[in-house]
């Protein structure tokens, strides 16, 4: 996503980090991690232009679309392994299903697993998602079958 020259990225990033859902007044807004906004941050938000608000809305729409796509991939992966899960003992890992998959299913599993563990297009404004900030991307995380998320 390219940013027009009249859009201050720090304003858009700050707007993306503000939890506005649980507050009725801007003085009650918080950062998504629960920290209160500073006076300077509130003042910066108050200077947001129409172009910056439009950029923020577009970034949030893109992030929602990326989340929806990830959810679709998870649902497809679950549908693929679901027939095998019943045969697994309690505490088995998703990787334990792999040897049971057909060659065609393995290709689908590989495509889905790669898309879920290393997205090619990280969600806008998401720092360190799949190494987008320069940090190494995280490796696969074992998923225990039957474990609560």
Coordinates of N, CA, C and O in Angstrom, one line a residue:
X1 N 0.9 -1.2 0.0 CA 0.0 0.0 0.0 C 0.9 1.2 0.0 O 1.7 1.4 0.9
X2 N 0.8 2.1 -1.0 CA 1.5 3.3 -1.0 C 0.8 4.4 -0.3 O -0.5 4.4 -0.4
X3 N 1.5 5.3 0.3 CA 0.9 6.4 1.0 C 1.0 7.7 0.2 O 2.1 8.0 -0.2
X4 N -0.1 8.4 0.0 CA -0.1 9.6 -0.7 C 0.8 10.6 0.1 O 0.9 10.5 1.3
X5 N 1.5 11.6 -0.6 CA 2.4 12.5 0.1 C 1.7 13.4 1.2 O 2.3 13.8 2.1
X6 N 0.4 13.6 1.0 CA -0.3 14.4 2.0 C -0.9 13.7 3.2 O -1.6 14.2 4.0
X7 N -0.4 12.4 3.3 CA -0.9 11.6 4.5 C 0.3 11.3 5.4 O 1.3 10.8 5.0
X8 N 0.2 11.7 6.6 CA 1.2 11.5 7.6 C 1.0 10.1 8.2 O 0.0 9.8 8.8
X9 N 2.0 9.2 7.9 CA 1.9 7.8 8.3 C 1.8 7.7 9.8 O 1.1 6.8 10.3
X10 N 2.4 8.6 10.5 CA 2.3 8.5 12.0 C 0.9 8.7 12.5 O 0.5 8.1 13.5
X11 N 0.1 9.5 11.8 CA -1.3 9.7 12.2 C -2.1 8.5 11.9 O -2.9 8.0 12.7
X12 N -1.9 7.9 10.7 CA -2.6 6.7 10.3 C -2.2 5.5 11.3 O -3.1 4.8 11.7
X13 N -0.9 5.4 11.6 CA -0.5 4.3 12.5 C -1.1 4.5 13.9 O -1.5 3.6 14.5
X14 N -1.1 5.8 14.4 CA -1.7 6.0 15.7 C -3.2 5.7 15.7 O -3.7 5.0 16.6
X15 N -3.9 6.1 14.7 CA -5.3 5.8 14.6 C -5.6 4.3 14.6 O -6.5 3.8 15.2
X16 N -4.7 3.5 13.9 CA -4.8 2.1 13.9 C -4.5 1.4 15.2 O -5.0 0.3 15.5
X17 N -3.8 2.1 16.1 CA -3.5 1.6 17.4 C -4.4 2.0 18.5 O -4.3 1.7 19.6
X18 N -5.5 2.8 18.1 CA -6.4 3.3 19.1 C -7.6 2.4 19.2 O -8.2 2.0 18.2
X19 N -8.0 2.0 20.4 CA -9.2 1.2 20.7 C -10.3 2.2 20.9 O -10.4 2.8 22.0
X20 N -11.1 2.5 19.9 CA -12.2 3.4 20.0 C -13.5 2.7 20.3 O -14.6 3.4 20.6
X21 N -13.5 1.4 20.3 CA -14.8 0.6 20.4 C -15.4 0.7 21.8 O -16.6 0.6 21.9
X22 N -14.7 0.9 22.9 CA -15.2 0.8 24.2 C -15.3 2.2 24.9 O -15.5 2.3 26.1
X23 N -15.2 3.3 24.1 CA -15.2 4.6 24.7 C -16.2 5.5 23.9 O -16.2 5.4 22.7
X24 N -16.9 6.3 24.6 CA -17.8 7.2 23.9 C -17.2 8.6 23.6 O -17.7 9.3 22.8
X25 N -16.1 8.9 24.3 CA -15.5 10.2 24.1 C -14.0 10.0 23.9 O -13.4 9.1 24.5
X26 N -13.4 10.8 23.0 CA -12.0 10.6 22.6 C -11.1 10.6 23.9 O -10.0 10.0 23.9
X27 N -11.4 11.4 24.9 CA -10.6 11.4 26.1 C -10.5 10.0 26.8 O -9.6 9.7 27.6
X28 N -11.5 9.1 26.4 CA -11.5 7.8 27.0 C -10.8 6.7 26.1 O -10.7 5.6 26.5
X29 N -10.4 7.2 24.9 CA -9.7 6.2 24.0 C -8.4 5.7 24.6 O -7.7 6.5 25.3
X30 N -8.1 4.5 24.3 CA -6.8 3.9 24.8 C -6.1 3.3 23.6 O -6.7 3.0 22.5
X31 N -4.8 3.0 23.8 CA -4.1 2.2 22.8 C -4.6 0.8 22.9 O -5.2 0.4 24.0
X32 N -4.5 0.0 21.9 CA -5.0 -1.4 21.9 C -4.4 -2.2 23.0 O -4.9 -3.2 23.4
X33 N -3.2 -1.8 23.5 CA -2.6 -2.6 24.6 C -3.0 -2.1 26.0 O -2.5 -2.6 27.0
X34 N -4.0 -1.2 26.0 CA -4.5 -0.7 27.3 C -3.9 0.6 27.8 O -4.4 1.1 28.8
X35 N -2.8 1.1 27.2 CA -2.2 2.3 27.7 C -3.1 3.5 27.3 O -3.7 3.5 26.2
X36 N -3.2 4.5 28.2 CA -3.9 5.7 27.9 C -3.2 6.5 26.8 O -2.0 6.5 26.7
X37 N -4.0 7.2 26.0 CA -3.3 8.1 25.0 C -2.8 9.3 25.7 O -3.4 9.8 26.7
X38 N -1.7 9.8 25.3 CA -1.1 11.0 25.8 C -1.8 12.2 25.3 O -2.5 12.1 24.3
X39 N -1.6 13.4 25.9 CA -2.2 14.6 25.4 C -1.7 14.9 23.9 O -2.4 15.3 23.1
X40 N -0.4 14.7 23.7 CA 0.2 14.9 22.4 C -0.5 13.9 21.4 O -0.7 14.4 20.2
X41 N -0.7 12.7 21.8 CA -1.4 11.8 20.8 C -2.8 12.2 20.5 O -3.2 12.1 19.3
X42 N -3.5 12.6 21.5 CA -4.9 13.1 21.3 C -4.9 14.3 20.4 O -5.7 14.5 19.5
X43 N -3.9 15.2 20.6 CA -3.8 16.4 19.8 C -3.4 16.0 18.3 O -4.0 16.6 17.4
X44 N -2.5 15.0 18.2 CA -2.2 14.6 16.8 C -3.4 14.0 16.1 O -3.7 14.3 14.9
X45 N -4.2 13.2 16.8 CA -5.4 12.7 16.2 C -6.4 13.8 15.8 O -7.0 13.8 14.8
X46 N -6.4 14.8 16.6 CA -7.3 16.0 16.3 C -6.9 16.7 15.1 O -7.7 17.5 14.5
X47 N -5.6 16.5 14.6 CA -5.2 17.2 13.4 C -5.3 16.3 12.2 O -4.9 16.7 11.1
X48 N -5.9 15.1 12.3 CA -6.0 14.2 11.2 C -6.8 14.8 10.1 O -7.9 15.5 10.3
X49 N -6.3 14.7 8.9 CA -7.0 15.3 7.7 C -8.0 14.3 7.1 O -7.9 13.1 7.4
X50 N -8.8 14.7 6.2 CA -9.7 13.8 5.5 C -8.9 12.7 4.7 O -9.3 11.5 4.8
X51 N -7.8 13.1 4.1 CA -6.9 12.1 3.4 C -6.4 11.1 4.4 O -6.3 9.9 4.1
X52 N -6.0 11.5 5.6 CA -5.5 10.5 6.6 C -6.6 9.6 7.1 O -6.4 8.4 7.3
X53 N -7.8 10.2 7.3 CA -8.9 9.3 7.8 C -9.3 8.3 6.7 O -9.6 7.2 7.0
X54 N -9.2 8.8 5.4 CA -9.5 7.9 4.3 C -8.4 6.8 4.2 O -8.8 5.6 4.0
X55 N -7.2 7.1 4.4 CA -6.1 6.1 4.4 C -6.3 5.2 5.5 O -6.1 4.0 5.4
X56 N -6.6 5.7 6.7 CA -6.9 4.8 7.9 C -8.0 3.8 7.6 O -7.9 2.6 7.8
X57 N -9.1 4.3 7.0 CA -10.3 3.5 6.7 C -9.9 2.4 5.7 O -10.3 1.2 5.8
X58 N -9.1 2.8 4.7 CA -8.7 1.8 3.7 C -7.8 0.8 4.3 O -7.9 -0.4 3.9
X59 N -6.9 1.2 5.2 CA -6.0 0.2 5.8 C -6.7 -0.8 6.7 O -6.5 -2.0 6.7
X60 N -7.7 -0.3 7.4 CA -8.6 -1.1 8.2 C -9.4 -2.1 7.4 O -9.5 -3.3 7.7
X61 N -9.9 -1.6 6.3 CA -10.7 -2.5 5.3 C -9.7 -3.6 4.8 O -10.1 -4.8 4.7
X62 N -8.5 -3.2 4.4 CA -7.6 -4.2 3.9 C -7.2 -5.2 5.0 O -7.1 -6.4 4.7
X63 N -7.0 -4.8 6.2 CA -6.7 -5.6 7.4 C -7.8 -6.6 7.6 O -7.6 -7.8 7.8
X64 N -9.1 -6.1 7.6 CA -10.2 -7.0 7.7 C -10.3 -8.1 6.6 O -10.6 -9.2 6.9
X65 N -10.0 -7.6 5.4 CA -10.0 -8.6 4.3 C -9.0 -9.6 4.4 O -9.2 -10.8 4.2
X66 N -7.8 -9.2 4.9 CA -6.7 -10.2 5.2 C -7.1 -11.2 6.3 O -6.8 -12.4 6.2
X67 N -7.7 -10.7 7.3 CA -8.2 -11.6 8.4 C -9.2 -12.5 7.9 O -9.2 -13.7 8.2
X68 N -10.1 -12.1 7.1 CA -11.2 -12.9 6.5 C -10.5 -14.0 5.6 O -10.9 -15.2 5.7
X69 N -9.5 -13.6 4.9 CA -8.8 -14.6 4.0 C -8.1 -15.6 4.9 O -8.1 -16.8 4.6
X70 N -7.5 -15.2 6.0 CA -6.8 -16.1 6.9 C -7.8 -17.1 7.5 O -7.5 -18.3 7.6
X71 N -9.0 -16.6 7.9 CA -10.0 -17.5 8.4 C -10.5 -18.5 7.4 O -10.6 -19.7 7.8
X72 N -10.6 -18.1 6.2 CA -11.0 -19.0 5.1 C -10.0 -20.1 5.0 O -10.3 -21.3 4.8
X73 N -8.7 -19.8 5.1 CA -7.6 -20.8 4.9 C -7.6 -21.7 6.1 O -7.4 -22.9 5.9
X74 N -7.9 -21.2 7.3 CA -8.0 -22.1 8.5 C -9.1 -23.0 8.4 O -9.0 -24.2 8.6
X75 N -10.3 -22.5 7.9 CA -11.4 -23.4 7.7 C -11.2 -24.5 6.7 O -11.6 -25.6 6.8
X76 N -10.4 -24.1 5.6 CA -10.1 -25.1 4.6 C -9.1 -26.2 5.1 O -9.3 -27.3 4.9
X77 N -8.2 -25.7 6.0 CA -7.2 -26.7 6.6 C -8.0 -27.6 7.5 O -7.7 -28.8 7.5
X78 N -8.9 -27.1 8.3 CA -9.6 -27.9 9.2 C -10.5 -28.9 8.5 O -10.6 -30.1 8.9
X79 N -11.1 -28.5 7.4 CA -11.9 -29.4 6.6 C -11.0 -30.6 6.0 O -11.5 -31.7 5.9
X80 N -9.8 -30.2 5.7 CA -8.9 -31.2 5.1 C -8.5 -32.3 6.2 O -8.5 -33.5 5.9
X81 N -8.2 -31.8 7.4 CA -7.7 -32.8 8.4 C -8.7 -33.4 9.3 O -8.5 -34.3 10.0
X82 N -9.9 -32.8 9.2 CA -11.0 -33.2 10.1 C -11.3 -34.7 10.1 O -11.4 -35.4 11.1
X83 N -11.3 -35.4 8.9 CA -11.5 -36.8 8.9 C -10.5 -37.6 9.7 O -10.8 -38.7 10.1
X84 N -9.3 -37.1 9.8 CA -8.2 -37.8 10.4 C -8.1 -37.5 11.9 O -7.5 -38.3 12.7
X85 N -8.7 -36.4 12.3 CA -8.6 -36.0 13.7 C -9.2 -37.0 14.7 O -8.6 -37.3 15.7
X86 N -10.3 -37.6 14.3 CA -11.0 -38.6 15.2 C -10.1 -39.8 15.4 O -10.2 -40.5 16.4
X87 N -9.1 -40.1 14.5 CA -8.3 -41.2 14.7 C -7.0 -40.9 15.6 O -6.3 -41.8 15.9
X88 N -6.9 -39.7 15.9 CA -5.7 -39.2 16.7 C -5.9 -39.3 18.2 O -7.0 -39.0 18.6
X89 N -4.9 -39.7 18.9 CA -5.0 -39.7 20.4 C -5.0 -38.3 20.9 O -4.6 -37.4 20.3
X90 N -5.6 -38.1 22.1 CA -5.6 -36.8 22.8 C -4.2 -36.3 22.9 O -3.2 -37.1 23.2
X91 N -4.0 -35.0 22.6 CA -2.6 -34.4 22.6 C -1.8 -34.5 21.4 O -0.7 -34.0 21.3
X92 N -2.4 -35.2 20.3 CA -1.7 -35.3 19.1 C -1.5 -33.9 18.4 O -2.3 -33.0 18.7
X93 N -0.5 -33.7 17.6 CA -0.3 -32.5 16.9 C -0.8 -32.5 15.5 O -1.0 -33.6 14.9
X94 N -1.1 -31.4 15.0 CA -1.5 -31.3 13.6 C -0.5 -32.0 12.7 O -0.9 -32.7 11.7
X95 N 0.7 -31.9 13.0 CA 1.8 -32.6 12.1 C 1.6 -34.1 12.1 O 2.1 -34.8 11.2
X96 N 1.0 -34.7 13.2 CA 0.8 -36.1 13.2 C -0.2 -36.6 12.2 O -0.2 -37.8 11.9
X97 N -1.0 -35.7 11.6 CA -2.0 -36.1 10.6 C -1.3 -36.2 9.2 O -1.7 -37.0 8.4
X98 N -0.2 -35.5 9.1 CA 0.4 -35.4 7.7 C 0.7 -36.7 7.1 O 0.5 -37.0 5.9
X99 N 1.3 -37.7 7.8 CA 1.6 -39.0 7.2 C 0.3 -39.7 6.7 O 0.5 -40.6 5.9
X100 N -0.8 -39.4 7.2 CA -2.0 -40.0 6.7 C -2.7 -39.4 5.5 O -3.6 -40.0 4.9
X101 N -2.2 -38.3 5.1 CA -2.8 -37.6 3.9 C -2.3 -38.2 2.6 O -1.2 -38.7 2.5
X102 N -3.2 -38.1 1.6 CA -2.9 -38.6 0.3 C -2.0 -37.6 -0.4 O -1.8 -36.5 0.1
X103 N -1.3 -38.0 -1.5 CA -0.4 -37.0 -2.2 C -1.1 -35.7 -2.6 O -0.6 -34.6 -2.4
X104 N -2.4 -35.9 -3.0 CA -3.1 -34.7 -3.4 C -3.4 -33.8 -2.2 O -3.3 -32.6 -2.2
X105 N -3.8 -34.5 -1.1 CA -4.1 -33.7 0.2 C -2.8 -33.1 0.7 O -2.9 -32.0 1.3
X106 N -1.7 -33.7 0.5 CA -0.4 -33.2 1.0 C -0.1 -31.9 0.2 O 0.4 -30.9 0.8
X107 N -0.4 -31.8 -1.1 CA -0.2 -30.6 -1.8 C -1.1 -29.5 -1.3 O -0.6 -28.3 -1.1
X108 N -2.3 -29.8 -1.0 CA -3.3 -28.8 -0.4 C -2.8 -28.4 1.0 O -2.8 -27.2 1.3
X109 N -2.4 -29.3 1.8 CA -1.9 -29.1 3.1 C -0.7 -28.1 3.1 O -0.6 -27.1 3.8
X110 N 0.2 -28.4 2.2 CA 1.4 -27.6 2.1 C 1.1 -26.2 1.7 O 1.6 -25.2 2.2
X111 N 0.2 -26.0 0.7 CA -0.2 -24.7 0.3 C -0.9 -23.9 1.4 O -0.5 -22.8 1.7
X112 N -1.8 -24.6 2.1 CA -2.5 -23.9 3.2 C -1.5 -23.6 4.4 O -1.5 -22.5 4.9
X113 N -0.6 -24.5 4.7 CA 0.3 -24.3 5.8 C 1.2 -23.2 5.5 O 1.4 -22.3 6.4
X114 N 1.7 -23.1 4.3 CA 2.6 -22.0 3.9 C 1.9 -20.7 4.0 O 2.4 -19.7 4.4
X115 N 0.7 -20.7 3.5 CA -0.1 -19.4 3.5 C -0.4 -19.0 4.9 O -0.4 -17.8 5.2
X116 N -0.6 -19.9 5.8 CA -1.0 -19.5 7.2 C 0.2 -19.2 8.0 O 0.1 -18.4 9.0
X117 N 1.4 -19.7 7.8 CA 2.5 -19.5 8.6 C 3.4 -18.4 8.1 O 4.2 -17.8 8.8
X118 N 3.4 -18.1 6.8 CA 4.2 -17.1 6.2 C 3.4 -16.3 5.2 O 3.7 -16.5 4.0
X119 N 2.5 -15.5 5.6 CA 1.7 -14.8 4.6 C 2.6 -13.9 3.7 O 3.5 -13.3 4.2
X120 N 2.3 -13.9 2.4 CA 3.1 -13.1 1.4 C 2.7 -11.6 1.5 O 3.6 -10.8 1.2
X121 N 1.5 -11.3 2.0 CA 1.1 -9.9 2.0 C 0.6 -9.7 3.4 O -0.6 -9.8 3.7
X122 N 1.5 -9.3 4.4 CA 1.0 -9.1 5.8 C 0.0 -8.0 5.8 O 0.0 -7.1 5.0
X123 N -0.9 -8.1 6.8 CA -1.9 -7.1 7.0 C -1.3 -5.7 7.1 O -0.3 -5.5 7.8
X124 N -1.9 -4.7 6.5 CA -1.4 -3.4 6.6 C -1.3 -2.9 8.1 O -2.1 -3.3 8.9
X125 N -0.2 -2.2 8.4 CA 0.1 -1.6 9.7 C 0.4 -2.7 10.8 O 0.4 -2.3 11.9
X126 N 0.5 -3.9 10.4 CA 0.9 -4.9 11.4 C 2.4 -5.1 11.4 O 3.0 -5.6 10.5
X127 N 3.0 -4.7 12.5 CA 4.4 -4.8 12.7 C 4.8 -6.2 13.0 O 4.2 -6.8 13.8
X128 N 5.9 -6.6 12.4 CA 6.5 -7.9 12.7 C 5.7 -9.1 12.2 O 6.0 -10.2 12.6
X129 N 4.6 -8.9 11.5 CA 3.8 -10.0 11.0 C 4.6 -10.6 9.9 O 5.0 -10.0 8.9
X130 N 5.0 -11.8 10.0 CA 5.8 -12.6 9.0 C 7.1 -11.9 8.7 O 7.5 -11.9 7.6
X131 N 7.7 -11.2 9.7 CA 9.0 -10.6 9.5 C 8.9 -9.3 8.7 O 9.9 -8.8 8.2
X132 N 7.7 -8.7 8.6 CA 7.6 -7.5 7.8 C 8.4 -6.3 8.3 O 8.7 -5.3 7.6
X133 N 8.8 -6.4 9.6 CA 9.6 -5.3 10.2 C 11.1 -5.5 10.1 O 11.9 -4.8 10.7
X134 N 11.5 -6.6 9.4 CA 12.9 -6.9 9.3 C 13.3 -8.0 10.3 O 14.3 -8.6 10.1
X135 N 12.4 -8.4 11.3 CA 12.7 -9.5 12.2 C 12.5 -10.8 11.4 O 11.7 -10.8 10.5
X136 N 13.2 -11.8 11.8 CA 12.9 -13.1 11.1 C 11.5 -13.6 11.4 O 10.9 -13.4 12.4
X137 N 10.9 -14.2 10.3 CA 9.6 -14.7 10.5 C 9.5 -15.8 11.4 O 10.5 -16.6 11.5
X138 N 8.5 -16.0 12.2 CA 8.4 -17.1 13.1 C 8.2 -18.4 12.4 O 7.7 -18.4 11.3
X139 N 8.7 -19.5 13.0 CA 8.6 -20.8 12.4 C 7.2 -21.3 12.7 O 6.4 -20.7 13.4
X140 N 7.0 -22.6 12.2 CA 5.7 -23.2 12.4 C 5.5 -23.4 13.9 O 6.4 -23.8 14.6
X141 N 4.3 -23.2 14.3 CA 3.9 -23.4 15.7 C 3.1 -24.7 15.8 O 2.1 -24.9 15.1
X142 N 3.5 -25.7 16.7 CA 2.8 -26.9 16.8 C 1.4 -26.6 17.3 O 1.2 -25.8 18.2
X143 N 0.4 -27.2 16.7 CA -1.0 -27.0 17.1 C -1.5 -28.4 17.6 O -1.5 -29.4 16.9
X144 N -1.9 -28.3 18.9 CA -2.4 -29.6 19.5 C -3.8 -29.8 19.2 O -4.7 -28.9 19.2
X145 N -4.1 -30.9 18.7 CA -5.5 -31.3 18.3 C -6.3 -31.4 19.6 O -6.0 -32.0 20.5
X146 N -7.5 -30.7 19.5 CA -8.4 -30.8 20.6 C -8.1 -29.8 21.7 O -8.8 -29.7 22.7
X147 N -7.0 -29.0 21.6 CA -6.6 -28.0 22.6 C -7.5 -26.8 22.3 O -7.7 -26.4 21.2
X148 N -7.8 -26.1 23.4 CA -8.5 -24.8 23.3 C -7.6 -23.8 22.9 O -6.4 -23.8 23.3
X149 N -8.0 -22.9 22.0 CA -7.1 -21.8 21.5 C -6.8 -20.8 22.6 O -7.4 -20.7 23.6

